[in-house]
PDB file of C-alpha atoms in Angstrom:
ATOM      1  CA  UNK A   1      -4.992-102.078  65.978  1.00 55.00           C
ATOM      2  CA  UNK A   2      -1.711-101.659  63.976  1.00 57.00           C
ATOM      3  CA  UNK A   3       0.029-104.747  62.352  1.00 64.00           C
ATOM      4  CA  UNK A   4       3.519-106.039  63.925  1.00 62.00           C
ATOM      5  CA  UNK A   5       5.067-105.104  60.081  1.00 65.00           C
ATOM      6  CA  UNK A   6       3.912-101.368  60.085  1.00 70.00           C
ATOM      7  CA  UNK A   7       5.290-101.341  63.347  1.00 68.00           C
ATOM      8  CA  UNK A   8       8.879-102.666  62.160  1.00 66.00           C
ATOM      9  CA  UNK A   9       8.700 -99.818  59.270  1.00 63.00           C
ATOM     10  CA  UNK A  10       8.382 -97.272  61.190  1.00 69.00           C
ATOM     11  CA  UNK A  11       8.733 -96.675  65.146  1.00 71.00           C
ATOM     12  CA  UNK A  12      10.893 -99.699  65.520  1.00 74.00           C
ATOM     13  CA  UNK A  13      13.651 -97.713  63.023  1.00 80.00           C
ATOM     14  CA  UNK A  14      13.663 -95.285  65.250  1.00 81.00           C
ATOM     15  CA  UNK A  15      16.466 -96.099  67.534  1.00 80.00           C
ATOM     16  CA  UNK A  16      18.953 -97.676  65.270  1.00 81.00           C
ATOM     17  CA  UNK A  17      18.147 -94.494  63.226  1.00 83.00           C
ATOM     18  CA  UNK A  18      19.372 -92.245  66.422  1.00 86.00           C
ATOM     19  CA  UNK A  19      22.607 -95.139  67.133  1.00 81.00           C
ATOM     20  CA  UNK A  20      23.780 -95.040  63.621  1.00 85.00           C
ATOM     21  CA  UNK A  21      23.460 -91.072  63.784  1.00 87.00           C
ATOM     22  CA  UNK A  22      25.435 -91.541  67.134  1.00 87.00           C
ATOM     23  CA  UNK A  23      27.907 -93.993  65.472  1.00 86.00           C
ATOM     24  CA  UNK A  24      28.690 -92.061  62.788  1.00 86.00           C
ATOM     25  CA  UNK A  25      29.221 -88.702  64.505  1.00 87.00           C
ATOM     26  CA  UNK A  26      26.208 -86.524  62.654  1.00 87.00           C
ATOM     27  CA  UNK A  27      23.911 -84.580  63.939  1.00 84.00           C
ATOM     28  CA  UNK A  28      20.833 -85.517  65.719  1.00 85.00           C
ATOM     29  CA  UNK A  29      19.643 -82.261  66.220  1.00 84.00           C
ATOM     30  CA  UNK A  30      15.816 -82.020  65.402  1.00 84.00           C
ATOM     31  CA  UNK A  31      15.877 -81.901  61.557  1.00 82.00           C
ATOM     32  CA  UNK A  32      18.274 -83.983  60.952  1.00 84.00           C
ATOM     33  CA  UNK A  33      16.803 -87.596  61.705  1.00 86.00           C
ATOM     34  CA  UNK A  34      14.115 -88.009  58.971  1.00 86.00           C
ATOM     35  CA  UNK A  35      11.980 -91.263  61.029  1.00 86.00           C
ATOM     36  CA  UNK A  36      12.295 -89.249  64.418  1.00 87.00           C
ATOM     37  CA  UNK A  37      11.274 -85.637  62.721  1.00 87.00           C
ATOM     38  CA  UNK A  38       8.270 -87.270  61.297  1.00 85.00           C
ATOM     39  CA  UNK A  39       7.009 -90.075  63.821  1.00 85.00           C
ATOM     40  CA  UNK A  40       8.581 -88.111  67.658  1.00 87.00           C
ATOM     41  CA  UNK A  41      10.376 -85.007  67.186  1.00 88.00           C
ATOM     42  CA  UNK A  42       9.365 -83.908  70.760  1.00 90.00           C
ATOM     43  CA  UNK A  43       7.675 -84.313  73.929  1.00 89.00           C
ATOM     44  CA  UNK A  44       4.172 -83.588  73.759  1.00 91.00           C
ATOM     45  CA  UNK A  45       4.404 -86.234  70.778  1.00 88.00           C
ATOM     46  CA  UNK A  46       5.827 -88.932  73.233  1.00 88.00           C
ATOM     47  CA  UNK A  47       2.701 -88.530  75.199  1.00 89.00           C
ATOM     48  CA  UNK A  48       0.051 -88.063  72.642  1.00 88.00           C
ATOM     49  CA  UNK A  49      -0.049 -91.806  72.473  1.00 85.00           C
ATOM     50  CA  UNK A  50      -3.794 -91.461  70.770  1.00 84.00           C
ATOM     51  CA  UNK A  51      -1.938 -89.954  68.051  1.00 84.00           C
ATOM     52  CA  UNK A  52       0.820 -92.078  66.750  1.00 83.00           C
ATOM     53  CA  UNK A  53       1.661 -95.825  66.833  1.00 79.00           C
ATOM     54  CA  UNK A  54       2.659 -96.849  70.251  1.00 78.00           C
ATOM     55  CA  UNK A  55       3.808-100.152  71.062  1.00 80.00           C
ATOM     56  CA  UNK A  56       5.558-101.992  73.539  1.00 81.00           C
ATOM     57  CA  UNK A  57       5.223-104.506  76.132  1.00 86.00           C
ATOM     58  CA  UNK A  58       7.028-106.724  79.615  1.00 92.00           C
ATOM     59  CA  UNK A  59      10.102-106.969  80.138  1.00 95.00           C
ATOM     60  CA  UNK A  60      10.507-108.992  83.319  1.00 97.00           C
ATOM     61  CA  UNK A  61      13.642-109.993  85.612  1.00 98.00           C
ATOM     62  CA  UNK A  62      13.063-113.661  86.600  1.00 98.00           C
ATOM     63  CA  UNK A  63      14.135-114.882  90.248  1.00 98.00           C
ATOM     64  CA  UNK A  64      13.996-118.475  91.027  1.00 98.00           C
ATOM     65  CA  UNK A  65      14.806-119.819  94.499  1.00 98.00           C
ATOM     66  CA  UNK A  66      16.891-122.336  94.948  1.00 97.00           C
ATOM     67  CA  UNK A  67      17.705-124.591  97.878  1.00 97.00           C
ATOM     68  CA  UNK A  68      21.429-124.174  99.369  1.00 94.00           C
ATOM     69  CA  UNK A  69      24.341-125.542  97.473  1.00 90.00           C
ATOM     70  CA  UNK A  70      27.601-127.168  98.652  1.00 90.00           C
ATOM     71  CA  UNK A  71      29.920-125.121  95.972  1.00 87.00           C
ATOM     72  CA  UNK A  72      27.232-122.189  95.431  1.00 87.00           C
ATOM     73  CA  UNK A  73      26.350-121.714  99.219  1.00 90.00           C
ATOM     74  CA  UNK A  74      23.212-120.584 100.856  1.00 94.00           C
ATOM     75  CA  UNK A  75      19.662-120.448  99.522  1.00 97.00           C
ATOM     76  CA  UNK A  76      19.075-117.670  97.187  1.00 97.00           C
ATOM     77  CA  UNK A  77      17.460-116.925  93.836  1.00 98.00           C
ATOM     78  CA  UNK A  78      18.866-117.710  90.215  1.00 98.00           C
ATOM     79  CA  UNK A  79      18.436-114.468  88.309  1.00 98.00           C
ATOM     80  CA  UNK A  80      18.248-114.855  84.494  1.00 98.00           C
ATOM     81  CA  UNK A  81      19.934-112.661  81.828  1.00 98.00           C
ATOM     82  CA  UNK A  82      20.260-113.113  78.479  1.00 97.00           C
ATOM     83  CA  UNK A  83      22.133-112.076  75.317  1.00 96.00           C
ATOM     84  CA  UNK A  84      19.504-111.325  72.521  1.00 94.00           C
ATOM     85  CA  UNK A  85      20.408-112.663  69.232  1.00 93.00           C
ATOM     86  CA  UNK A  86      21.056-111.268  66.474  1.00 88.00           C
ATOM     87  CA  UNK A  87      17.936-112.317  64.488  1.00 86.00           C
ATOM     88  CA  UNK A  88      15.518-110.665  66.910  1.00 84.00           C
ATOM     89  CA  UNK A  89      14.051-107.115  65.613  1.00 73.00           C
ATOM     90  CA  UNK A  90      14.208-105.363  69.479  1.00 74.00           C
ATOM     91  CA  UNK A  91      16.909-105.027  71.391  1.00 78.00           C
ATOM     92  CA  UNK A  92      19.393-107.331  69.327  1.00 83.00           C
ATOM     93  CA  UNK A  93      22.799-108.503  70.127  1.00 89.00           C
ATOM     94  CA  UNK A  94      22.157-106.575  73.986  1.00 94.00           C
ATOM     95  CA  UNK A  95      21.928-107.864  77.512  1.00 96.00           C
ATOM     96  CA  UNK A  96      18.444-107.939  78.554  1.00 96.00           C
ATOM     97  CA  UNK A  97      16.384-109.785  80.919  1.00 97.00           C
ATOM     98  CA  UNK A  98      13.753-112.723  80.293  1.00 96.00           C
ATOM     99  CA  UNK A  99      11.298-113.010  79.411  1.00 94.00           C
ATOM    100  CA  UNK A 100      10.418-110.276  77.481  1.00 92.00           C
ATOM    101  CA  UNK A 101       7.920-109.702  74.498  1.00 86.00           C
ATOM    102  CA  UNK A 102       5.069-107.209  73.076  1.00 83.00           C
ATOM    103  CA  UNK A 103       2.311-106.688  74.573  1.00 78.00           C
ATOM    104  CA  UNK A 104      -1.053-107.838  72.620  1.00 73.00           C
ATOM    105  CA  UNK A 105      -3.964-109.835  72.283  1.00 68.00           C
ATOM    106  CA  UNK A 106      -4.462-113.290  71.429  1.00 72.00           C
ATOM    107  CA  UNK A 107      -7.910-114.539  70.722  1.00 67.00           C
ATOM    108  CA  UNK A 108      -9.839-113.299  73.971  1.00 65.00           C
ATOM    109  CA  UNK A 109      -9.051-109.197  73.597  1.00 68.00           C
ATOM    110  CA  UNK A 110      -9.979-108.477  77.181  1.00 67.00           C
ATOM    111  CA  UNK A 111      -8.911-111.113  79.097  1.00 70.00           C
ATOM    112  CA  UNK A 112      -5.426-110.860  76.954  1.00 71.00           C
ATOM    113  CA  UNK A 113      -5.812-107.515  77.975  1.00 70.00           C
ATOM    114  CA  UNK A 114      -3.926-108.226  81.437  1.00 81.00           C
ATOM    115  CA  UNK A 115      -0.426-107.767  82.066  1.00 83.00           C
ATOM    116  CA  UNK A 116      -0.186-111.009  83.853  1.00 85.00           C
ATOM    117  CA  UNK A 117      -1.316-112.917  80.888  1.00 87.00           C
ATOM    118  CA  UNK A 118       1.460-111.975  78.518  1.00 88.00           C
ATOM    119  CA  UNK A 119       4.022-112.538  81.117  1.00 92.00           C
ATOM    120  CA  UNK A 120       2.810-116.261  81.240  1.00 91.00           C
ATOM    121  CA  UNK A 121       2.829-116.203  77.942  1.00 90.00           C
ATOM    122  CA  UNK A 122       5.999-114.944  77.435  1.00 92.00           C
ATOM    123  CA  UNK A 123       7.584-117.549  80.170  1.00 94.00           C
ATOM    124  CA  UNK A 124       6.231-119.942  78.545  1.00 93.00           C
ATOM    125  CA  UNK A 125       7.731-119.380  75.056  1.00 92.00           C
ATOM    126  CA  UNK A 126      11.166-118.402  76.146  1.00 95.00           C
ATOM    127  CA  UNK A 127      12.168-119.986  78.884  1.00 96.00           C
ATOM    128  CA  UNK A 128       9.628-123.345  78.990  1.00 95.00           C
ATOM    129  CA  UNK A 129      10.261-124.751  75.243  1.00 89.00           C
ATOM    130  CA  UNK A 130       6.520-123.940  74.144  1.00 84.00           C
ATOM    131  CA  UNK A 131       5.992-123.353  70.904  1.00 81.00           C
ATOM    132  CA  UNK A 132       5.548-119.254  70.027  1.00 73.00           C
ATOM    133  CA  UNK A 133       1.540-118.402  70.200  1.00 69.00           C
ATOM    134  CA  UNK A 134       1.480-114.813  69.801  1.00 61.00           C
ATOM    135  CA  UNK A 135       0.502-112.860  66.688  1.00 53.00           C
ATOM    136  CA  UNK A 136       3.163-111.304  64.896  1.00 55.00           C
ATOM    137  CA  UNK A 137       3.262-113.909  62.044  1.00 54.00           C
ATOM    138  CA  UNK A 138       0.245-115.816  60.528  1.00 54.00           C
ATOM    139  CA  UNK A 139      -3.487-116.659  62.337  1.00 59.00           C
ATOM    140  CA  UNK A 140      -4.831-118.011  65.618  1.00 63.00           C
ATOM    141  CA  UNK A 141      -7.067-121.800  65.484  1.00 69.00           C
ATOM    142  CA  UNK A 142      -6.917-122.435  68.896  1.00 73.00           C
ATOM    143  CA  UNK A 143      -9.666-120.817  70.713  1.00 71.00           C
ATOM    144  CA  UNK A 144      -7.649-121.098  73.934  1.00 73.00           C
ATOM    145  CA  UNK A 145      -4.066-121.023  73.717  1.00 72.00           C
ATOM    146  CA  UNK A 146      -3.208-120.657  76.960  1.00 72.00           C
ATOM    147  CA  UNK A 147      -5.117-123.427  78.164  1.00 81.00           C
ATOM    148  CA  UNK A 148      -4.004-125.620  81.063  1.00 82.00           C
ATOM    149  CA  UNK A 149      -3.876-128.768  78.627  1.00 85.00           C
ATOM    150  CA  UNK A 150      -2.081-126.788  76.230  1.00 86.00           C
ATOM    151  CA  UNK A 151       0.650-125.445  78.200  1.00 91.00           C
ATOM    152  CA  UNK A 152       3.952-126.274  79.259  1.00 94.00           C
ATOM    153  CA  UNK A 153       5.058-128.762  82.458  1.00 96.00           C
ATOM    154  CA  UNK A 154       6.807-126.389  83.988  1.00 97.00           C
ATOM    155  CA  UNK A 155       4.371-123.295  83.433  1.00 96.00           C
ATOM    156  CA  UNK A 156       1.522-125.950  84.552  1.00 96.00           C
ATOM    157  CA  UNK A 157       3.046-126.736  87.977  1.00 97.00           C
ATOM    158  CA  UNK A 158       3.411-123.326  88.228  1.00 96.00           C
ATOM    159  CA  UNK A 159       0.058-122.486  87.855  1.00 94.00           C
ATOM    160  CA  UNK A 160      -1.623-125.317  90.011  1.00 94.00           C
ATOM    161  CA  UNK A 161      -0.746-123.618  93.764  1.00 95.00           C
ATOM    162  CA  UNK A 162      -0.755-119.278  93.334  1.00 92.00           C
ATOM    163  CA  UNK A 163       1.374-120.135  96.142  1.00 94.00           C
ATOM    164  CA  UNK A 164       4.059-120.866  93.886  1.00 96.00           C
ATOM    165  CA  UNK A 165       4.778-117.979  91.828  1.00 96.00           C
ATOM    166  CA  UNK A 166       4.427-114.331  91.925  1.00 96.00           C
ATOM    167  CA  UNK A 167       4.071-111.690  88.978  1.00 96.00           C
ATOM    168  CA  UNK A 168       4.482-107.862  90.491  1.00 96.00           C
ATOM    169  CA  UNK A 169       4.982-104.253  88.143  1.00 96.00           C
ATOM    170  CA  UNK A 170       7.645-102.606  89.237  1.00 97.00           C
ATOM    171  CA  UNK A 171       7.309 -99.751  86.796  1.00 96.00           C
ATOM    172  CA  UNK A 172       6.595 -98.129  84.056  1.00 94.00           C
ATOM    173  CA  UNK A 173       7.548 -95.713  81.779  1.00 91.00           C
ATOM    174  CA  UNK A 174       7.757 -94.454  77.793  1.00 91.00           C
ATOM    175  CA  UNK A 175      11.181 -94.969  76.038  1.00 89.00           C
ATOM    176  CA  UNK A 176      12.350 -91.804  74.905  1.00 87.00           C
ATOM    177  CA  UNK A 177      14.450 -93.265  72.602  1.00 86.00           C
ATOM    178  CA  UNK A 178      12.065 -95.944  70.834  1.00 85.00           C
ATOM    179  CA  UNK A 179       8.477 -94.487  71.724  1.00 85.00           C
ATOM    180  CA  UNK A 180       7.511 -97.797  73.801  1.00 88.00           C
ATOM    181  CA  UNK A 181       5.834 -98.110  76.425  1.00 88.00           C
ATOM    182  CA  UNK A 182       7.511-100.339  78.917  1.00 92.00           C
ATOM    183  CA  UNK A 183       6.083-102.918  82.217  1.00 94.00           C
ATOM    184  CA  UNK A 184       8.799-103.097  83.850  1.00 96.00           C
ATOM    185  CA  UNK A 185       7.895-106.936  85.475  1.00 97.00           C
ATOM    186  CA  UNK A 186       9.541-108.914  88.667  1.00 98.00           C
ATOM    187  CA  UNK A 187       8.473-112.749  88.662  1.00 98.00           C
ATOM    188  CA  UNK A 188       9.242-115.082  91.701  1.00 98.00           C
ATOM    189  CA  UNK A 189       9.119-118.401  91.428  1.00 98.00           C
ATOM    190  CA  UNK A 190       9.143-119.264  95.700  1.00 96.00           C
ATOM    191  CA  UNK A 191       8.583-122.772  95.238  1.00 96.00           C
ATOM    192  CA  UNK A 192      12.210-124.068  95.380  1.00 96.00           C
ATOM    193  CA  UNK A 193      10.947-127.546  94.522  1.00 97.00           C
ATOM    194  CA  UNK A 194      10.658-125.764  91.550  1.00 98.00           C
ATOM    195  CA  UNK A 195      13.803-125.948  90.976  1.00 97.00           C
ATOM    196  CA  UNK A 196      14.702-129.038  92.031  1.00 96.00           C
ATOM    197  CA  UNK A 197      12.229-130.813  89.348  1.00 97.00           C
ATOM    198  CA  UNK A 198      12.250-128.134  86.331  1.00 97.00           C
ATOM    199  CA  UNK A 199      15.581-126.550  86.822  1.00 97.00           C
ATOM    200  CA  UNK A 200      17.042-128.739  83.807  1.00 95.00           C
ATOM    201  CA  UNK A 201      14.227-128.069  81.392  1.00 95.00           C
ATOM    202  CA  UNK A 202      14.987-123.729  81.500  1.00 97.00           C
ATOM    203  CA  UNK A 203      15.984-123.354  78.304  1.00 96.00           C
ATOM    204  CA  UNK A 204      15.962-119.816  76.251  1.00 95.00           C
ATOM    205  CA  UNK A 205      14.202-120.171  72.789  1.00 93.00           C
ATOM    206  CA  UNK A 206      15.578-118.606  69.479  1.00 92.00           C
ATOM    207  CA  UNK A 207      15.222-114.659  70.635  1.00 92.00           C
ATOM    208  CA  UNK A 208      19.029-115.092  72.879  1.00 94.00           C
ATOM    209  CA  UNK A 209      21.847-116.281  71.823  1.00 95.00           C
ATOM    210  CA  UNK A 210      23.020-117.208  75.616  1.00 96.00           C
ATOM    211  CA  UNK A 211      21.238-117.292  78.648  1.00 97.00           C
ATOM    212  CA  UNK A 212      23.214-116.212  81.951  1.00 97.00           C
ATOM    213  CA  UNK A 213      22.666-117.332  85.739  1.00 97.00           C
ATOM    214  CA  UNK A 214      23.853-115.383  88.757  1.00 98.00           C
ATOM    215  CA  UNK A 215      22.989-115.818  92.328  1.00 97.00           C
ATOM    216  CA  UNK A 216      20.853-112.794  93.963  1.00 98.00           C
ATOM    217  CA  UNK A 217      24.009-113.390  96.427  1.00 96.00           C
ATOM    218  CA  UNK A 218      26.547-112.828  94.416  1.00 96.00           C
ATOM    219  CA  UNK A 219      27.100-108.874  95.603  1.00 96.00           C
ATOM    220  CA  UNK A 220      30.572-108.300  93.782  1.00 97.00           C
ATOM    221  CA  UNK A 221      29.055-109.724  90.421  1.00 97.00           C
ATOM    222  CA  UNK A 222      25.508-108.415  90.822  1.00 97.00           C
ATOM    223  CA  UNK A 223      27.621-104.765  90.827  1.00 97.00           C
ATOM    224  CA  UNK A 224      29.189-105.457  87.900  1.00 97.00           C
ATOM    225  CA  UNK A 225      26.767-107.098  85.733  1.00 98.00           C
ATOM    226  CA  UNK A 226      24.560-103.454  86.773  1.00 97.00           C
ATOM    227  CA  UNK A 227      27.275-102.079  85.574  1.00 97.00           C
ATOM    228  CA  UNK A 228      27.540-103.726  81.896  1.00 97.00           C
ATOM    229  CA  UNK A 229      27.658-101.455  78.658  1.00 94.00           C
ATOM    230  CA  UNK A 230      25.743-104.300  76.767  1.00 95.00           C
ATOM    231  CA  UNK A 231      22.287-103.741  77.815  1.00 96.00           C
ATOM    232  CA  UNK A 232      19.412-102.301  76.201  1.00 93.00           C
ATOM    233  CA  UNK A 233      18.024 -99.657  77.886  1.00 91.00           C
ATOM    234  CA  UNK A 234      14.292-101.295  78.697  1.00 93.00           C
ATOM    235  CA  UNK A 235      16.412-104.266  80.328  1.00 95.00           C
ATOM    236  CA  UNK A 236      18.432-102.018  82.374  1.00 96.00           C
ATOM    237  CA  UNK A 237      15.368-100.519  83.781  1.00 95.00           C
ATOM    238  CA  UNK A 238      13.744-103.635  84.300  1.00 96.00           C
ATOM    239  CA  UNK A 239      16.663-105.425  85.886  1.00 98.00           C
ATOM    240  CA  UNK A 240      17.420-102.556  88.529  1.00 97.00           C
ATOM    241  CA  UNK A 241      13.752-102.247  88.875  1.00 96.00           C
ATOM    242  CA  UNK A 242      13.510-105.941  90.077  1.00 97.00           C
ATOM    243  CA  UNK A 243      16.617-106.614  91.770  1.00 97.00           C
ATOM    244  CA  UNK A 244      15.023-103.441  93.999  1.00 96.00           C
ATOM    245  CA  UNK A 245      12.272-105.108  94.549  1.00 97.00           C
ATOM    246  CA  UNK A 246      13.365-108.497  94.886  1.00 97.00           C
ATOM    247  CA  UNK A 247      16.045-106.939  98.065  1.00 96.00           C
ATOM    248  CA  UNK A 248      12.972-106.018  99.560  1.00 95.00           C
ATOM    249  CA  UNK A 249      10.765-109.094  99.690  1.00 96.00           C
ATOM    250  CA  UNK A 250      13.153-111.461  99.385  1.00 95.00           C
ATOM    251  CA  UNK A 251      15.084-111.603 102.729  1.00 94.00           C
ATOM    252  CA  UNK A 252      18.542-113.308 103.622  1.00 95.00           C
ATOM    253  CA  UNK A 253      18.258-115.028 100.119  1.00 96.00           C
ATOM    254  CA  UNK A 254      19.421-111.341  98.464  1.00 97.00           C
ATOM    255  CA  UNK A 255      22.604-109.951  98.620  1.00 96.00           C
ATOM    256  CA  UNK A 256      21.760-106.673  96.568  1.00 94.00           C
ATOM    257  CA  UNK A 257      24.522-103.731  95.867  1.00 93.00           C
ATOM    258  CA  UNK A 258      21.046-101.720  95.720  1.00 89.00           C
ATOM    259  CA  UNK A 259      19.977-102.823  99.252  1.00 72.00           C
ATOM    260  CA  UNK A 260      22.412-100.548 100.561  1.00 56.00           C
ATOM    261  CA  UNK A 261      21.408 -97.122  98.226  1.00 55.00           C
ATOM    262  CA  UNK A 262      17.910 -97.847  99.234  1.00 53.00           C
ATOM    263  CA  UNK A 263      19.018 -98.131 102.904  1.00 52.00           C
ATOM    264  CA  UNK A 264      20.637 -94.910 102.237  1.00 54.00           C
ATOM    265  CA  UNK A 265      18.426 -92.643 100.517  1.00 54.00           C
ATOM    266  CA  UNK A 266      16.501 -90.279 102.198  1.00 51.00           C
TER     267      UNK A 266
END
């Protein structure tokens, strides 16, 4: 298994090597971008993923449902975006959605092994106040980090009643541009007593530097916001991805401008 700093030397260059060749009007022609010649300089490398270091990970549109509102209106979900700060390695300074995080092990390899378990993970860290528990810097002493006693309020209600919360893939796919690989994630909180009681305590952690709201109701701005220079690609993908889904399960509480294309298509 490859550490998170021989990652960061080399495959994680790889796009703001191609955007700076991009910025600066040069070539990017094969040859002339030393870290993509030498690490993906075409497609049968993308999918030799035995062959060269391949990481990656969720990245997961959050829907919450909420109860009706006097100014907001009817019931719907609160979708969460945010802006990725500037001290993050991935994605920075780029919409994306949340959570979102690598993909690894903790302490129990094949149990960790799920999808499901970094997304709770994940949630947990950025959205829920805990304190970060995956491995990129220093050791692991707790046997079982993501033990009921050990986690979050919030994540802990959550987890009581598998009524309350759902966690579905809504694709996958390699990034041509980094190398990742990419879970593109919806997760549903259905409770809405969910958000009556833990609303106030959603919080982004460190990774954003602002954390937007908008109502799955909210057509016009839903258009727009899918619309938005400012995202990275993986939470582009992931956000249409979800919102998809999310107009599918999710009834009169979804007002999606991707309802209709779906409607539409043959």
């Amino acid at each position: 298994m490859s550490s998170f700093l021989e990652y960061a030397l080399s495959a994680d260059v790889l796009e703001g090597e191609l955007l700076d060749a991009i910025t600066a009007s040069t070539d990017t022609v094969p040859g002339a971008l030393r870290m993509r010649d030498a690490c993906l300089p075409d497609l049968a490398s993308v999918l030799s993923l035995s062959e060269r270091l391949c990481a990656g990970g969720v990245v997961a549109l959050c829907a919450i449902a909420r109860p009706g509102d006097p100014y907001r209106g009817g019931r719907d979900y609160a979708l969460l975006v945010q802006e990725r700060s500037g001290e993050v390695l991935n994605a920075s300074r780029t919409l994306a959605v949340i959570p979102k995080g690598f993909h690894q092990p903790l302490t129990d390899v094949r149990a960790d092994a799920r999808i499901g378990a970094t997304l709770s993970r994940e949630m947990d860290e950025e959205l829920f106040g805990r304190v970060e528990v995956d491995s990129t810097c220093g050791d692991h002493r707790s046997a079982v980090p993501m033990h009921p006693a050990r986690l979050s309020e919030p994540l802990r209600w959550l987890t009581d009643d598998s009524q309350r919360m759902r966690m579905e893939c809504t694709g996958f796919g390699l990034n041509l541009v980094s190398g990742n690989y990419e879970f593109a994630c919806l997760v549903v909180i259905e409770d809405e007593d969910f958000w009556c009681r833990y609303g106030g305590d959603i919080e982004a952690n460190w990774e954003a530097s602002g954390l937007r709201l908008y109502s799955s109701l909210d057509h016009d701005l839903l258009t727009e916001l899918l619309a938005d220079e400012s995202w990275s690609n993986e939470g582009l993908f992931a956000f249409a991805q979800g919102l998809a889904r999310l107009s599918e399960i999710g009834g009169g509480r979804v007002d999606s401008p991707l309802r209709k294309r779906m409607a539409s298509a043959p």
